[in-house]
Every structure is written in C-alpha cells, then in structure tokens.
Coordinates of C-alpha atoms in Angstrom, one line a residue:
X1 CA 56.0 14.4 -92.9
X2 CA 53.4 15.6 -95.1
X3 CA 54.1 14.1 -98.0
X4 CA 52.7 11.2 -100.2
X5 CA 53.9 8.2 -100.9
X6 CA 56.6 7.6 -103.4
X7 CA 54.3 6.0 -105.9
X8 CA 51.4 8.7 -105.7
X9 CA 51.9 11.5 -108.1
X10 CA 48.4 11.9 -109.5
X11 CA 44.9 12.4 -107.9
X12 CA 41.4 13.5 -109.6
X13 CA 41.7 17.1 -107.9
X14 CA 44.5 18.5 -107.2
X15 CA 44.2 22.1 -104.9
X16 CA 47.5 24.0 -105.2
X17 CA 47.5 26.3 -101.9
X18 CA 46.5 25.5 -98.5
X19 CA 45.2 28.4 -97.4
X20 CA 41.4 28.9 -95.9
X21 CA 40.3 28.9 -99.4
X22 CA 42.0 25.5 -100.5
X23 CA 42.2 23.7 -97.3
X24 CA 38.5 24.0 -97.0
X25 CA 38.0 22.6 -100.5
X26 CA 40.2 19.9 -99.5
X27 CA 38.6 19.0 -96.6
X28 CA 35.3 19.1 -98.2
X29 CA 36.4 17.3 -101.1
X30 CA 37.8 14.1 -98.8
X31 CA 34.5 14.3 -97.4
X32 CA 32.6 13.7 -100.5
X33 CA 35.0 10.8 -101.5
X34 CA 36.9 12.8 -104.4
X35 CA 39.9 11.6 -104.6
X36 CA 42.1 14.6 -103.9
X37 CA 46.0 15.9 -103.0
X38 CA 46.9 19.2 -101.7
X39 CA 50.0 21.0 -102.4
X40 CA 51.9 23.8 -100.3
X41 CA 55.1 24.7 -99.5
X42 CA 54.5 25.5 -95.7
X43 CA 51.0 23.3 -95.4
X44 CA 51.1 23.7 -91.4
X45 CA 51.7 27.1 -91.5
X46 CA 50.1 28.4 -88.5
X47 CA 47.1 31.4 -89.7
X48 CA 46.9 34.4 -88.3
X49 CA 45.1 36.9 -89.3
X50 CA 41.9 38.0 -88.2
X51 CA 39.2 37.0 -90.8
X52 CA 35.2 37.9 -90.4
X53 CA 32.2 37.2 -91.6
X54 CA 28.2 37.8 -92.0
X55 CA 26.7 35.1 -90.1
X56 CA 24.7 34.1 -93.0
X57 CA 27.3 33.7 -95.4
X58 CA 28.9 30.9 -92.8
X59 CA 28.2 26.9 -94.3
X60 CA 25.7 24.5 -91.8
X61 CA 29.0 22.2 -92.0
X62 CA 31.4 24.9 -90.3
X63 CA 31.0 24.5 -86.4
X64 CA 29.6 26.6 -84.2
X65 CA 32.7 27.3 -82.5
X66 CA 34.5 28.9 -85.1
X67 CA 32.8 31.9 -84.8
X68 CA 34.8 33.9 -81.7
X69 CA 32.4 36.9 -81.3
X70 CA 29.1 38.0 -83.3
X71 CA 26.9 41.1 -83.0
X72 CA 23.8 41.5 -84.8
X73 CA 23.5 45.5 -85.4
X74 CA 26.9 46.5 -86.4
X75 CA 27.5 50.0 -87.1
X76 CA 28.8 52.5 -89.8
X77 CA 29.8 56.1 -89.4
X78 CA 29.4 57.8 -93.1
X79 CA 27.9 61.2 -93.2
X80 CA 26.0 60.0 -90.5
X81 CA 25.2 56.7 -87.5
X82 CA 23.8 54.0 -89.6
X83 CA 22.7 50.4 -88.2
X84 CA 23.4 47.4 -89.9
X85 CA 20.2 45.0 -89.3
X86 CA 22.6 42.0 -90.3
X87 CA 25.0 39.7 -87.8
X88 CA 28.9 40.2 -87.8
X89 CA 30.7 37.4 -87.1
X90 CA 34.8 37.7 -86.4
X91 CA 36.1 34.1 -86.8
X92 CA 38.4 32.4 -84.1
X93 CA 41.4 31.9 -86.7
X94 CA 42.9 28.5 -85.3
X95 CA 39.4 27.1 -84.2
X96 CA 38.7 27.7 -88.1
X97 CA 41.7 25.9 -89.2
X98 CA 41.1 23.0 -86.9
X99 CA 38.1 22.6 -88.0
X100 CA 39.1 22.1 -91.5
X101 CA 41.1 19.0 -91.0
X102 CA 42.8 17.5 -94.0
X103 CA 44.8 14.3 -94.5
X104 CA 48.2 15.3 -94.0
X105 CA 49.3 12.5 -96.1
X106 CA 47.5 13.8 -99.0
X107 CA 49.3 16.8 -98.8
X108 CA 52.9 17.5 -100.6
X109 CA 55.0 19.7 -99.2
X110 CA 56.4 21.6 -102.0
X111 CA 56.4 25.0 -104.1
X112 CA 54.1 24.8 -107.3
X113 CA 56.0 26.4 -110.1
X114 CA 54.2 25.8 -112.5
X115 CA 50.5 25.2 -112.5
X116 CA 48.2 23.8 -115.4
X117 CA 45.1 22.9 -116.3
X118 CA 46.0 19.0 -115.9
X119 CA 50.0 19.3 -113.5
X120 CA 51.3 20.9 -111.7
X121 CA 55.3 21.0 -111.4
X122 CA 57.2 21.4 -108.2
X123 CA 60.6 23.3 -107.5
X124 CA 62.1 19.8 -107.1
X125 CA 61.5 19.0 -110.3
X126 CA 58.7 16.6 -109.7
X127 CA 55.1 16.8 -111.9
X128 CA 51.9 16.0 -110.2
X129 CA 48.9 14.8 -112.8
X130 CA 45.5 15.4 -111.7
X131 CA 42.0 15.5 -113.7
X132 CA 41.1 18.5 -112.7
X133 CA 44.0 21.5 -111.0
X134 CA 42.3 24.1 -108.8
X135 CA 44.9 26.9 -107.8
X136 CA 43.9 28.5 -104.6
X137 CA 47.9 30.5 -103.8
X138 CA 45.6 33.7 -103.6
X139 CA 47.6 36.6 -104.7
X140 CA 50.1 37.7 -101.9
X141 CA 52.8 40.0 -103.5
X142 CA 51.7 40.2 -106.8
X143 CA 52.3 43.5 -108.0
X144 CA 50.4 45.9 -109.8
X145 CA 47.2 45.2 -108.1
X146 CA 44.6 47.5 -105.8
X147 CA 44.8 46.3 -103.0
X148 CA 43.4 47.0 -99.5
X149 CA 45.8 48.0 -96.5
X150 CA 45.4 48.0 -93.0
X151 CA 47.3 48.6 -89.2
X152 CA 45.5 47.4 -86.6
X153 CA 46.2 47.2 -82.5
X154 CA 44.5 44.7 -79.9
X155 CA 43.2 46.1 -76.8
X156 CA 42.0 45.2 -73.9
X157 CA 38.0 44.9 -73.8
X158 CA 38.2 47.3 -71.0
X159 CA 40.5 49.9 -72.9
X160 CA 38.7 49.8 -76.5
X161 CA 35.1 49.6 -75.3
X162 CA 34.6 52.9 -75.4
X163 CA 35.6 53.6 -78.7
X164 CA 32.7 51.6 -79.5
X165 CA 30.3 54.1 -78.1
X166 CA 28.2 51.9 -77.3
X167 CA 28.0 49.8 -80.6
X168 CA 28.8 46.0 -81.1
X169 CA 30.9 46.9 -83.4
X170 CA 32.1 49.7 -86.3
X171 CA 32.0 48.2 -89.4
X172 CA 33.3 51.7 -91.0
X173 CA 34.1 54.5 -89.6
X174 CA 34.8 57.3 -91.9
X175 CA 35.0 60.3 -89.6
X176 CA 37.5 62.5 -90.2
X177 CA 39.4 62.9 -87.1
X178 CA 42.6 60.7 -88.3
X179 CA 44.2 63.7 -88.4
X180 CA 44.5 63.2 -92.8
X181 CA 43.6 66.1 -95.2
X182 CA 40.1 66.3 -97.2
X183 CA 42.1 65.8 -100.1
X184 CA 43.9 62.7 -99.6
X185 CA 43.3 58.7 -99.6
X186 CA 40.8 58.0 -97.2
X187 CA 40.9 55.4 -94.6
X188 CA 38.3 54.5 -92.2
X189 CA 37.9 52.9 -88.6
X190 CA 37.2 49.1 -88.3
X191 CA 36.6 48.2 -84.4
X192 CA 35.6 44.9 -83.4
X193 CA 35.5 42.9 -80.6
X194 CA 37.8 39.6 -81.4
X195 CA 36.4 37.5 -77.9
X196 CA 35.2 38.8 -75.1
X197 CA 38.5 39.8 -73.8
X198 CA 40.0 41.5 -76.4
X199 CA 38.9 44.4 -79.1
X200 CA 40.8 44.9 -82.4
X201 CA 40.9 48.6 -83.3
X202 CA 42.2 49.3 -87.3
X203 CA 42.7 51.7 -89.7
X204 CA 42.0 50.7 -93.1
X205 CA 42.6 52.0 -96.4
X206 CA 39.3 50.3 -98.1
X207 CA 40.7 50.1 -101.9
X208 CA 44.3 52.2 -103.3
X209 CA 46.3 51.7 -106.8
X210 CA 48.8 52.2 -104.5
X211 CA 47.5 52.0 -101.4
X212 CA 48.5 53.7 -98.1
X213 CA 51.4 52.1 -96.3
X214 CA 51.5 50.9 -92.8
X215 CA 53.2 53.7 -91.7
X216 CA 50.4 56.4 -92.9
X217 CA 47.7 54.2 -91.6
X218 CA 49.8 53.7 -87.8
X219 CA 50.0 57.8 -87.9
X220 CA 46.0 58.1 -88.7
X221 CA 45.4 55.7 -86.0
X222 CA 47.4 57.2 -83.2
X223 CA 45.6 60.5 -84.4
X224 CA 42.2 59.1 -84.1
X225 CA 42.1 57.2 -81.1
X226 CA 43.9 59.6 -79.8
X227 CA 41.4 62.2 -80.4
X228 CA 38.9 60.3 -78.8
X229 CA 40.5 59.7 -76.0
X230 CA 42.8 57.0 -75.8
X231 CA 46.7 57.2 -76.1
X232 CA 48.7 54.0 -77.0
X233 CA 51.2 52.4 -75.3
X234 CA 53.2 50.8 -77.5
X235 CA 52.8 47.5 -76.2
X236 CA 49.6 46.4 -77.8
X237 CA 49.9 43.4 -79.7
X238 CA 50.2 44.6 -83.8
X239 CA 47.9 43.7 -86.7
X240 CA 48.9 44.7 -90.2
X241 CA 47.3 44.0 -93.3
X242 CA 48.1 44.3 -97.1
X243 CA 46.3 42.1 -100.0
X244 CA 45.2 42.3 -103.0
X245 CA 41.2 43.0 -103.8
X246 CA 40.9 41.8 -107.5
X247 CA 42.9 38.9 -109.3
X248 CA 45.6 38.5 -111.4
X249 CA 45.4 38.4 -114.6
X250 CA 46.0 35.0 -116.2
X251 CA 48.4 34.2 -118.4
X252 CA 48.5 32.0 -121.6
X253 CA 50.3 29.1 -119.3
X254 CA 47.1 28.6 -117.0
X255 CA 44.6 28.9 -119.3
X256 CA 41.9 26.5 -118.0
X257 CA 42.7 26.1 -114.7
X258 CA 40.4 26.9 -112.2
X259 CA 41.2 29.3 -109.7
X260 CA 39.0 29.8 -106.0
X261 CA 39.1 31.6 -103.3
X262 CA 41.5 35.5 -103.2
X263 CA 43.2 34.5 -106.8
X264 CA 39.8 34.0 -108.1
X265 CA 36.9 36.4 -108.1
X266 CA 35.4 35.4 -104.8
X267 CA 37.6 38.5 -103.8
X268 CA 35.3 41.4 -103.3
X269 CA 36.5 44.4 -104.0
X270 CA 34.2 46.7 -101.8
X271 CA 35.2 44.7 -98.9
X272 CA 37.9 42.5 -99.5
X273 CA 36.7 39.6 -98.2
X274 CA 37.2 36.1 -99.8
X275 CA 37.6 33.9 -96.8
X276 CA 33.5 33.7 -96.4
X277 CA 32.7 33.6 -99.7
X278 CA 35.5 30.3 -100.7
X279 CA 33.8 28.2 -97.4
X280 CA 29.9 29.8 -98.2
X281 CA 30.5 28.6 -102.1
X282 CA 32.9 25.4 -102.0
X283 CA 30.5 22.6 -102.1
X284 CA 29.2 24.0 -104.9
X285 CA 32.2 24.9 -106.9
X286 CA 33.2 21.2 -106.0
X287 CA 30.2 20.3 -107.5
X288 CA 31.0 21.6 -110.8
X289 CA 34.3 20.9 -110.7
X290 CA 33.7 17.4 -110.2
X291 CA 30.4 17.4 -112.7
X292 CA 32.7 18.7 -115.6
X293 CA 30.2 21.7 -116.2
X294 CA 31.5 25.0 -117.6
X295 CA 33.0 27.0 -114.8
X296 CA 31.0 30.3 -114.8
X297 CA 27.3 30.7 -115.2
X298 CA 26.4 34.3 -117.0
X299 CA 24.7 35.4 -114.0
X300 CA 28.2 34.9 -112.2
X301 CA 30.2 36.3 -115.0
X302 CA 28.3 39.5 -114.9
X303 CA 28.3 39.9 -111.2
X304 CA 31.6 39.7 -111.6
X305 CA 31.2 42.9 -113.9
X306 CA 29.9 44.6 -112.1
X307 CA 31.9 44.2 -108.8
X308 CA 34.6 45.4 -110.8
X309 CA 32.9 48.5 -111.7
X310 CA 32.0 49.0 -108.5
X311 CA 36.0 48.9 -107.6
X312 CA 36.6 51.3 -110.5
X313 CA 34.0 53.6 -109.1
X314 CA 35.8 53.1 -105.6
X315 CA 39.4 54.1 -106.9
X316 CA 38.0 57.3 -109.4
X317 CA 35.8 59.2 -106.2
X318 CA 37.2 61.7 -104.5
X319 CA 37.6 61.5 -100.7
X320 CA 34.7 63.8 -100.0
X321 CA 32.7 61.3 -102.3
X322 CA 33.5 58.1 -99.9
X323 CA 31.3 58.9 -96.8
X324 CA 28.3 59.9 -99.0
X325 CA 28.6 56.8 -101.4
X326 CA 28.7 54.2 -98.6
X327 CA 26.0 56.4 -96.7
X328 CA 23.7 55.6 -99.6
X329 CA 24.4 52.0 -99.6
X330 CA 24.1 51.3 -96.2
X331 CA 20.4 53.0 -96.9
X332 CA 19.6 50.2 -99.2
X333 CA 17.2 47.4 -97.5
X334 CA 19.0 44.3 -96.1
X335 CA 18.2 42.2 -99.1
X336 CA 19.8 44.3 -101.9
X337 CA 22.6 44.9 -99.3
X338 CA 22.9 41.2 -99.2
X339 CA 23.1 40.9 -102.8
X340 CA 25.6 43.3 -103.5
X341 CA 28.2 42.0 -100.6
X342 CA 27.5 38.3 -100.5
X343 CA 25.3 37.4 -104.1
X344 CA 28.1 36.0 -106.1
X345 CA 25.4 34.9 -108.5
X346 CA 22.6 37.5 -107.8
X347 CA 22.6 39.2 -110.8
X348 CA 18.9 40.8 -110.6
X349 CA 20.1 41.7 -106.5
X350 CA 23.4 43.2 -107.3
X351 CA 22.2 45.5 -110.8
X352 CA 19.2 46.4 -108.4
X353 CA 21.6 47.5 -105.4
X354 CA 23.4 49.7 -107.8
X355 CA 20.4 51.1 -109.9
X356 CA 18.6 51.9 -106.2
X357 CA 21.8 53.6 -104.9
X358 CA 22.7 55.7 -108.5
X359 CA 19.6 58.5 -107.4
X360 CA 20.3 58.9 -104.5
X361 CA 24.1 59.9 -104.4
X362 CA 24.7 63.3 -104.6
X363 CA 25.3 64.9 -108.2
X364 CA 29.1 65.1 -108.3
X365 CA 29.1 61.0 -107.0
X366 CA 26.8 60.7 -109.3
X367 CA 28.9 62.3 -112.2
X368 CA 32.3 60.6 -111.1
X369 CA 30.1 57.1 -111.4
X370 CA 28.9 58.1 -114.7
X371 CA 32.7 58.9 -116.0
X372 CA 33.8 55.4 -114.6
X373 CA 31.2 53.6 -116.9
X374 CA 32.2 55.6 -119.7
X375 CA 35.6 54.2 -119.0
X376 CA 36.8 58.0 -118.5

C-alpha cells in the first residue's frame, strides 16, 4: 500500500498532489535528501494525456527517453506559413512518469481537505505536519476560470501525414475552414506526430471565459479535416481536453502555502502549458523552499503581470484579431519568443516581446490591447 507508517505523520516538505508537477518535486526532493511525503488520493493513477514541450525548456536530469517525437521547425498558420526556428518535443506520457520515481512509502493515500501553510488534513480525519506544505492538486473543476478546451483524434501516421503538408508539425493552425463563423470563438488546429506511428490531430479553443465545449470543437474538426481531405471513421482513439489557464484565487485558509505547478502561476495562459515549466523550474523552487527565502522575486511577480495581461488581451480580441496577433508574435526573433513562452523570470525578455509586437499589430488589435490595459 502506499501508505506511511503508523508513527510518520510529519515530514520537512510535504507536496499535496501527485501529479507531473508534484511527483517531480517529490522525486527531486528525495534526491536531494529533503526529507519529504507525498499525498494523493489516487497516487498510481495511471497519466494520460498528451503533454509537450520546447526541447529547451526540458531539465539535464529528465532522460532522453521521455521525449516520444521532436521536430525542430514547427509550424504556424496565422495570416500566413510561419516557421518556428525552435524544437517541439511531445513527451511519451508513461516513460515520463516512470521516470519520476518516488518512494511509494512516502506517499499517503488520502484526500487533502484541508491544506495549510504548516498541515494538511485528510478526509479520514488524520493531520499531517510538515515544515514547509507545497499544494500542487492543479486546478481541475474549479469553476469560474478561463480555461483552454480541446478534442483531439489519433491517427494513423499514414492517414494524418498529410494534413501536415509537409511540416513536422502545426503548432497552430488558425485557418478558417472549421466550418465556424467570423464572428464566433476561435479555435485552431494542433497536429503532431505523438511517435512515429501515430499523429494526434486537435481542435483547440486556445483561451474562453466559457470556453467551447467538446461537442463544438468535435463539429469544427470533422469540418476541417474533412475539408482537407480526410473523413473520420469513428474509430480513432479520442483525446479531449479541458483545464484551467490561470489559478485560483486563494483563500484566507491557505495563505502562505506554496503552490507549483497548474494551481500556481507556472500555468501559461497563452499556451497552457505548466507541465514544462513545473520540471524546467523545480530544483529551483526546491531550492527556495528549502532555503526559507521569500517565495517570488519582483522580476517573477511582474512576469506574472504581465502574462495575465497578455490573457486579458486574449479573451477581449475579436476573432478576426487572433490570426494577426499571433502572426506578429511568431515574427518576433527566437529569443524574445523564448522569453515570452518559457521566461518565468525574464522580465526585460517578456516587456520587450510585448513592446516589439504592440507596432506592429494592426490598428484595431492595437486599440482592443490598449482598452485591456485601461482595464476597459
């Protein structure tokens, strides 16, 4: 069972949440020597969904083998064919959780329901005392939240290759022959190979406050692929998606515990990934977490700024507005690209990214943006 002995009921860390976010603090934690105990209430819950990365954001200490496919000029269809000059990675989901072995008798098999700074309580009743609590439970369900939604079929490499036209992959594409009107919530094609067997093919609605349902997004992709050529069976393994892209807000109750990985602000909200970002930063969030320091540096707090102005901005354009935004970003040089996605701390990267892109948007993007700031 994976559960600690009777007598252990306290530990210097203690991660709530077993996820990809907490198990790989765990396991980086027992491999420092911090003394450390996980809880969950379904720890060997098998993951499944597809997560990806940019190669660089990927830590030395991950193995080679975790990384199922990689192609290093992705694409993106805005108003136009833009390269990416910087490598994709999709992850191989259970080669990544193998590889981020924890000791299962460090880990309590139990729902938190209630989580502070310096306990936790169970549903059983039972209170676990640790120095420091990190709650990493993400933020599945939670309502109230933008989130980013998503229907997705597997193919055949055979059968989806060429809706690739040609391209490793389609990081977006925001053509509009899903069969939606001008007028309502985008969504955009994400096509990737996931080995060298099989290709992942996905409508996704990039950001909603609601978002688009599964059902809307199933309809566009029919549409589209259909459009271009290929008709669905109906047998193709399914993928659907629904999370959140920002946190929750805290309450008075967990002021002062520390939060990492999608119920933190690792989340990023033009993107919605937090997977990379929790195994690219947890040595050093460990680090300060173990060193007692203050949990955010400025640069960090105002990075997180202006992400979130950056998800304003993506829920107040109009649909037209989309292709042309992201066309203008994707113009921007590696580097400040770099910032922007991966520079949790890159405060100088990320306010340059948005100050280079701002000119070059067209006038009513431009104005929407503007209104956004104003907070109108």
């Amino acid at each position: 069972m994976n559960e600690p002995a009777p007598h252990r009921r306290s530990a210097d860390l203690v991660v709530v949440g077993m996820g990809p976010a907490g198990r790989s603090l765990m396991h980086r934690a027992e491999a420092s020597g911090i003394d450390v105990l996980g809880i969950d209430a379904h720890p060997n819950r098998t993951w499944t969904p597809t997560y990806s990365a940019w190669a660089d954001e990927l830590p030395s200490w991950l193995p080679l083998s975790v990384a199922a496919s990689s192609t290093t000029r992705p694409a993106a269809w805005t108003t136009r064919r833009q390269a990416i000059e910087r490598t994709y990675c999709v992850l191989d989901t259970p080669a990544l959780q193998r590889a981020l072995v924890v000791d299962p008798a460090r880990v309590v098999a139990a729902t938190a329901t209630d989580v502070r700074c310096h306990q936790v309580t169970l549903a059983d009743g039972r209170v676990i005392h640790g120095r420091t609590v990190v709650d990493a439970r993400g933020s599945v369900g939670m309502a109230g939240l933008a989130e980013q939604t998503a229907y997705g079929v597997v193919v055949e490499r055979h059968v989806g290759e060429k809706l690739l036209e040609g391209e490793g992959a389609w990081f977006m594409d925001w053509r509009s022959d899903n069969g939606s009107d001008p007028a309502d919530t985008p969504s955009f094609l994400y096509a990737v190979a996931l080995d060298e067997h099989r290709i992942l093919l996905e409508e996704t609605c990039l950001v909603g406050a609601p978002a688009l349902t599964s059902d809307v997004l199933r309809d566009r992709l029919v549409q589209r692929l259909s459009t271009r050529g290929l008709d669905l069976t109906g047998d193709e393994a399914v993928e659907r998606v629904k999370f959140a892209v920002q946190p929750p807000p805290r309450d008075r109750a967990d002021r002062g515990v520390r939060r990492f990985g999608a119920r933190s602000s690792s989340m990023h909200p033009a993107t919605g990934y937090s997977v990379a970002a929790s195994l690219a930063t947890t040595d050093a969030f460990l680090a300060t977490v173990t060193s007692g320091r203050s949990k955010h540096s400025p640069s960090i707090w105002a990075v997180q700024r202006l992400r979130n102005l950056g998800l304003r901005t993506a829920l107040n354009l109009e649909a037209r507005q989309i292709p042309d935004f992201f066309a203008s970003f994707f113009e921007l040089s590696v580097p400040l690209q770099t910032a922007y996605l991966s520079g949790g701390n890159d405060l100088r990267g990320t306010l340059g990214a948005m100050m280079r892109m701002f000119p070059t948007l067209p006038p009513s993007a431009r104005l929407a943006i503007a209104r956004t700031v104003a907070g109108r």
